[in-house]
């Protein structure tokens, strides 16, 4: 199974232009996806910090197997830190290795062409596996059709909303008042009655997404 960060990056890929949506805040968003994945796997949890702040700490002796997730877990395991601090530390190096994974899996492919016969420009293209379409359908079902999402889908939708990139998915996911309201609910951890047993995960993920929202808002 792909990590949440891989699936999020694949969703952010825009097939028509071959670009990644939200590049300006991408490292915060991918860092948030990695932390969300760690929360979903119960590898991290939140803890109270100074002055009423919230910190994230590792669950001892429960490291993830995935190397990208393990690197982030190792950093968190050093000592509890604020979510913002963790995002700033783990996010910047994520884009390249995650793109490499998506290319290796065939979900994306790299193409190149010469501009003016001199400069070689590389571009991303859809790999034709259908995985992005399936992810988009799951997110649309949660935001548009009122389907109660699986935790991973809820996290993906919440992170897309928090990153400010949801308008770029219109008209596939209409940028409408009901969609905006549902997306905000997912950001806050309101995933549905079936997710009651996921209370800790929802709380951690909501904290992470809210930190992504703040980071994205202040990023120039």
mmCIF file of C-alpha atoms in Angstrom:
data_model
loop_
_atom_site.group_PDB
_atom_site.id
_atom_site.type_symbol
_atom_site.label_atom_id
_atom_site.label_comp_id
_atom_site.label_asym_id
_atom_site.label_seq_id
_atom_site.Cartn_x
_atom_site.Cartn_y
_atom_site.Cartn_z
ATOM 1 C CA UNK A 1 0.000 0.000 0.000
ATOM 2 C CA UNK A 2 1.222 3.483 -0.827
ATOM 3 C CA UNK A 3 1.904 5.923 1.967
ATOM 4 C CA UNK A 4 -0.559 8.763 2.482
ATOM 5 C CA UNK A 5 2.143 11.164 1.290
ATOM 6 C CA UNK A 6 2.579 9.268 -1.996
ATOM 7 C CA UNK A 7 -1.158 9.254 -2.626
ATOM 8 C CA UNK A 8 -1.422 12.939 -1.731
ATOM 9 C CA UNK A 9 1.401 13.868 -4.104
ATOM 10 C CA UNK A 10 -0.237 11.826 -6.861
ATOM 11 C CA UNK A 11 -3.525 13.649 -6.288
ATOM 12 C CA UNK A 12 -1.738 17.002 -6.400
ATOM 13 C CA UNK A 13 -0.278 16.091 -9.790
ATOM 14 C CA UNK A 14 -2.277 17.885 -12.489
ATOM 15 C CA UNK A 15 -2.400 15.706 -15.642
ATOM 16 C CA UNK A 16 -3.370 18.545 -17.978
ATOM 17 C CA UNK A 17 -0.327 20.655 -17.156
ATOM 18 C CA UNK A 18 2.102 18.043 -15.860
ATOM 19 C CA UNK A 19 2.666 20.134 -12.737
ATOM 20 C CA UNK A 20 2.176 19.650 -9.006
ATOM 21 C CA UNK A 21 -0.486 21.851 -7.421
ATOM 22 C CA UNK A 22 0.488 23.884 -4.381
ATOM 23 C CA UNK A 23 4.262 23.827 -4.873
ATOM 24 C CA UNK A 24 4.731 26.873 -2.610
ATOM 25 C CA UNK A 25 3.554 24.991 0.470
ATOM 26 C CA UNK A 26 4.230 21.457 -0.725
ATOM 27 C CA UNK A 27 6.783 20.502 1.893
ATOM 28 C CA UNK A 28 4.400 21.424 4.725
ATOM 29 C CA UNK A 29 1.623 19.408 3.114
ATOM 30 C CA UNK A 30 3.782 16.341 2.441
ATOM 31 C CA UNK A 31 5.201 16.567 5.951
ATOM 32 C CA UNK A 32 1.644 16.676 7.239
ATOM 33 C CA UNK A 33 0.789 13.598 5.193
ATOM 34 C CA UNK A 34 3.734 11.693 6.662
ATOM 35 C CA UNK A 35 2.718 12.664 10.192
ATOM 36 C CA UNK A 36 -0.891 11.730 9.433
ATOM 37 C CA UNK A 37 0.291 8.328 8.222
ATOM 38 C CA UNK A 38 2.249 7.861 11.439
ATOM 39 C CA UNK A 39 -0.866 8.807 13.396
ATOM 40 C CA UNK A 40 -3.058 6.383 11.427
ATOM 41 C CA UNK A 41 -0.561 3.615 12.192
ATOM 42 C CA UNK A 42 -0.453 4.644 15.864
ATOM 43 C CA UNK A 43 3.281 5.357 15.612
ATOM 44 C CA UNK A 44 2.882 8.884 17.032
ATOM 45 C CA UNK A 45 0.476 10.656 19.347
ATOM 46 C CA UNK A 46 -0.071 14.162 20.629
ATOM 47 C CA UNK A 47 0.976 15.387 24.055
ATOM 48 C CA UNK A 48 0.448 18.672 25.916
ATOM 49 C CA UNK A 49 3.277 21.172 25.535
ATOM 50 C CA UNK A 50 4.145 24.487 27.110
ATOM 51 C CA UNK A 51 1.625 27.298 27.382
ATOM 52 C CA UNK A 52 -1.217 25.045 26.273
ATOM 53 C CA UNK A 53 0.475 24.070 23.011
ATOM 54 C CA UNK A 54 0.268 20.612 21.442
ATOM 55 C CA UNK A 55 3.325 18.503 20.736
ATOM 56 C CA UNK A 56 3.770 15.283 18.826
ATOM 57 C CA UNK A 57 5.708 12.384 20.318
ATOM 58 C CA UNK A 58 6.666 8.921 19.115
ATOM 59 C CA UNK A 59 5.037 5.775 20.458
ATOM 60 C CA UNK A 60 8.013 3.917 21.899
ATOM 61 C CA UNK A 61 9.044 0.599 20.351
ATOM 62 C CA UNK A 62 6.505 0.991 17.547
ATOM 63 C CA UNK A 63 8.469 2.289 14.546
ATOM 64 C CA UNK A 64 6.995 2.033 11.031
ATOM 65 C CA UNK A 65 8.556 -0.267 8.441
ATOM 66 C CA UNK A 66 8.457 2.189 5.548
ATOM 67 C CA UNK A 67 11.826 4.024 5.244
ATOM 68 C CA UNK A 68 10.304 7.469 4.646
ATOM 69 C CA UNK A 69 7.965 7.101 7.609
ATOM 70 C CA UNK A 70 10.775 5.635 9.719
ATOM 71 C CA UNK A 71 13.001 8.643 9.079
ATOM 72 C CA UNK A 72 10.252 10.968 10.309
ATOM 73 C CA UNK A 73 9.512 8.709 13.287
ATOM 74 C CA UNK A 74 13.198 8.685 14.258
ATOM 75 C CA UNK A 75 13.183 12.484 14.316
ATOM 76 C CA UNK A 76 10.057 12.625 16.461
ATOM 77 C CA UNK A 77 11.456 9.898 18.737
ATOM 78 C CA UNK A 78 14.392 12.138 19.707
ATOM 79 C CA UNK A 79 12.063 14.264 21.842
ATOM 80 C CA UNK A 80 8.520 15.670 21.704
ATOM 81 C CA UNK A 81 8.263 18.689 19.425
ATOM 82 C CA UNK A 82 5.568 21.005 18.151
ATOM 83 C CA UNK A 83 3.822 19.891 14.974
ATOM 84 C CA UNK A 84 5.069 23.017 13.189
ATOM 85 C CA UNK A 85 8.670 22.190 14.104
ATOM 86 C CA UNK A 86 8.296 18.625 12.874
ATOM 87 C CA UNK A 87 6.693 19.735 9.597
ATOM 88 C CA UNK A 88 9.539 22.165 8.929
ATOM 89 C CA UNK A 89 12.136 19.471 9.638
ATOM 90 C CA UNK A 90 10.737 16.457 7.793
ATOM 91 C CA UNK A 91 8.917 18.152 4.917
ATOM 92 C CA UNK A 92 11.608 19.720 2.683
ATOM 93 C CA UNK A 93 13.364 16.503 1.542
ATOM 94 C CA UNK A 94 10.173 14.548 0.760
ATOM 95 C CA UNK A 95 9.228 15.681 -2.765
ATOM 96 C CA UNK A 96 12.005 13.986 -4.755
ATOM 97 C CA UNK A 97 11.933 10.506 -3.166
ATOM 98 C CA UNK A 98 8.138 10.392 -3.224
ATOM 99 C CA UNK A 99 8.082 11.350 -6.912
ATOM 100 C CA UNK A 100 10.677 8.645 -7.589
ATOM 101 C CA UNK A 101 8.421 6.103 -5.889
ATOM 102 C CA UNK A 102 5.414 7.141 -7.977
ATOM 103 C CA UNK A 103 7.489 6.841 -11.155
ATOM 104 C CA UNK A 104 8.881 3.447 -10.098
ATOM 105 C CA UNK A 105 5.330 2.237 -9.411
ATOM 106 C CA UNK A 106 4.203 3.405 -12.852
ATOM 107 C CA UNK A 107 1.671 5.928 -11.555
ATOM 108 C CA UNK A 108 3.705 8.770 -13.084
ATOM 109 C CA UNK A 109 6.265 8.862 -15.858
ATOM 110 C CA UNK A 110 8.937 11.364 -16.762
ATOM 111 C CA UNK A 111 9.130 12.763 -20.278
ATOM 112 C CA UNK A 112 11.657 15.169 -21.749
ATOM 113 C CA UNK A 113 11.790 17.508 -24.710
ATOM 114 C CA UNK A 114 14.130 20.164 -26.047
ATOM 115 C CA UNK A 115 13.132 23.820 -25.956
ATOM 116 C CA UNK A 116 14.476 25.828 -28.907
ATOM 117 C CA UNK A 117 16.578 22.800 -29.697
ATOM 118 C CA UNK A 118 18.937 23.595 -26.847
ATOM 119 C CA UNK A 119 17.560 23.097 -23.351
ATOM 120 C CA UNK A 120 16.139 19.744 -22.271
ATOM 121 C CA UNK A 121 13.035 20.170 -20.137
ATOM 122 C CA UNK A 122 11.626 17.309 -18.073
ATOM 123 C CA UNK A 123 7.913 16.972 -17.494
ATOM 124 C CA UNK A 124 5.689 14.609 -15.557
ATOM 125 C CA UNK A 125 2.862 12.683 -17.192
ATOM 126 C CA UNK A 126 0.173 10.303 -15.961
ATOM 127 C CA UNK A 127 1.363 6.713 -15.963
ATOM 128 C CA UNK A 128 -2.019 5.281 -16.883
ATOM 129 C CA UNK A 129 -2.406 2.938 -13.903
ATOM 130 C CA UNK A 130 -5.743 4.480 -12.916
ATOM 131 C CA UNK A 131 -4.634 4.865 -9.292
ATOM 132 C CA UNK A 132 -5.003 8.652 -9.294
ATOM 133 C CA UNK A 133 -8.517 8.342 -10.731
ATOM 134 C CA UNK A 134 -9.476 5.899 -7.974
ATOM 135 C CA UNK A 135 -8.095 8.186 -5.277
ATOM 136 C CA UNK A 136 -9.921 11.152 -6.752
ATOM 137 C CA UNK A 137 -13.160 9.159 -6.862
ATOM 138 C CA UNK A 138 -12.777 8.267 -3.170
ATOM 139 C CA UNK A 139 -12.155 11.895 -2.208
ATOM 140 C CA UNK A 140 -15.065 13.056 -4.348
ATOM 141 C CA UNK A 141 -17.352 10.473 -2.716
ATOM 142 C CA UNK A 142 -16.436 11.852 0.710
ATOM 143 C CA UNK A 143 -16.760 15.519 -0.218
ATOM 144 C CA UNK A 144 -19.579 15.503 -2.767
ATOM 145 C CA UNK A 145 -21.628 12.338 -2.323
ATOM 146 C CA UNK A 146 -21.671 12.236 1.478
ATOM 147 C CA UNK A 147 -19.989 8.823 1.723
ATOM 148 C CA UNK A 148 -18.388 8.190 5.110
ATOM 149 C CA UNK A 149 -14.680 7.956 4.249
ATOM 150 C CA UNK A 150 -12.067 5.495 5.347
ATOM 151 C CA UNK A 151 -9.512 7.175 7.648
ATOM 152 C CA UNK A 152 -6.880 7.406 4.883
ATOM 153 C CA UNK A 153 -9.355 9.040 2.510
ATOM 154 C CA UNK A 154 -10.489 11.430 5.240
ATOM 155 C CA UNK A 155 -6.870 12.412 5.866
ATOM 156 C CA UNK A 156 -6.243 12.938 2.139
ATOM 157 C CA UNK A 157 -9.331 15.111 1.742
ATOM 158 C CA UNK A 158 -8.490 17.099 4.866
ATOM 159 C CA UNK A 159 -4.920 17.705 3.710
ATOM 160 C CA UNK A 160 -6.054 18.764 0.236
ATOM 161 C CA UNK A 161 -8.433 21.213 1.862
ATOM 162 C CA UNK A 162 -5.831 22.433 4.316
ATOM 163 C CA UNK A 163 -3.303 22.986 1.542
ATOM 164 C CA UNK A 164 -5.661 25.331 -0.282
ATOM 165 C CA UNK A 165 -5.528 23.292 -3.501
ATOM 166 C CA UNK A 166 -9.109 21.985 -3.596
ATOM 167 C CA UNK A 167 -10.314 24.716 -6.017
ATOM 168 C CA UNK A 168 -7.937 23.298 -8.631
ATOM 169 C CA UNK A 169 -9.951 20.058 -8.707
ATOM 170 C CA UNK A 170 -13.085 21.822 -9.942
ATOM 171 C CA UNK A 171 -15.218 20.736 -11.810
ATOM 172 C CA UNK A 172 -14.334 17.117 -10.912
ATOM 173 C CA UNK A 173 -14.817 18.086 -7.277
ATOM 174 C CA UNK A 174 -17.080 21.151 -7.475
ATOM 175 C CA UNK A 175 -15.839 24.155 -5.524
ATOM 176 C CA UNK A 176 -19.188 24.691 -3.822
ATOM 177 C CA UNK A 177 -20.374 25.707 -0.377
ATOM 178 C CA UNK A 178 -21.395 22.137 0.655
ATOM 179 C CA UNK A 179 -17.997 20.782 -0.459
ATOM 180 C CA UNK A 180 -16.145 23.528 1.412
ATOM 181 C CA UNK A 181 -18.180 22.841 4.556
ATOM 182 C CA UNK A 182 -17.585 19.089 4.378
ATOM 183 C CA UNK A 183 -13.872 19.603 3.760
ATOM 184 C CA UNK A 184 -13.628 21.816 6.841
ATOM 185 C CA UNK A 185 -15.414 19.149 8.886
ATOM 186 C CA UNK A 186 -12.832 16.587 7.785
ATOM 187 C CA UNK A 187 -10.032 19.013 8.657
ATOM 188 C CA UNK A 188 -11.452 19.163 12.183
ATOM 189 C CA UNK A 189 -11.593 15.371 12.505
ATOM 190 C CA UNK A 190 -15.336 14.949 11.964
ATOM 191 C CA UNK A 191 -15.073 11.791 9.890
ATOM 192 C CA UNK A 192 -18.426 10.202 10.748
ATOM 193 C CA UNK A 193 -19.969 7.910 13.339
ATOM 194 C CA UNK A 194 -18.080 4.877 12.067
ATOM 195 C CA UNK A 195 -14.803 6.537 12.985
ATOM 196 C CA UNK A 196 -15.653 6.751 16.695
ATOM 197 C CA UNK A 197 -13.078 4.081 17.509
ATOM 198 C CA UNK A 198 -10.472 6.182 15.704
ATOM 199 C CA UNK A 199 -10.838 9.059 18.172
ATOM 200 C CA UNK A 200 -7.126 9.405 18.946
ATOM 201 C CA UNK A 201 -6.147 9.173 15.290
ATOM 202 C CA UNK A 202 -8.777 11.744 14.321
ATOM 203 C CA UNK A 203 -7.549 14.131 17.000
ATOM 204 C CA UNK A 204 -3.904 13.764 15.995
ATOM 205 C CA UNK A 205 -4.696 14.110 12.301
ATOM 206 C CA UNK A 206 -6.866 17.170 12.909
ATOM 207 C CA UNK A 207 -4.022 18.775 14.865
ATOM 208 C CA UNK A 208 -1.610 18.052 12.018
ATOM 209 C CA UNK A 209 -3.962 19.387 9.353
ATOM 210 C CA UNK A 210 -4.629 22.540 11.353
ATOM 211 C CA UNK A 211 -0.873 23.090 11.568
ATOM 212 C CA UNK A 212 -0.641 22.667 7.794
ATOM 213 C CA UNK A 213 -3.416 25.246 7.372
ATOM 214 C CA UNK A 214 -1.525 27.735 9.544
ATOM 215 C CA UNK A 215 1.752 27.060 7.748
ATOM 216 C CA UNK A 216 0.150 27.426 4.328
ATOM 217 C CA UNK A 217 -1.511 30.679 5.341
ATOM 218 C CA UNK A 218 1.718 32.369 6.436
ATOM 219 C CA UNK A 219 3.881 31.006 3.625
ATOM 220 C CA UNK A 220 4.561 33.727 0.998
#
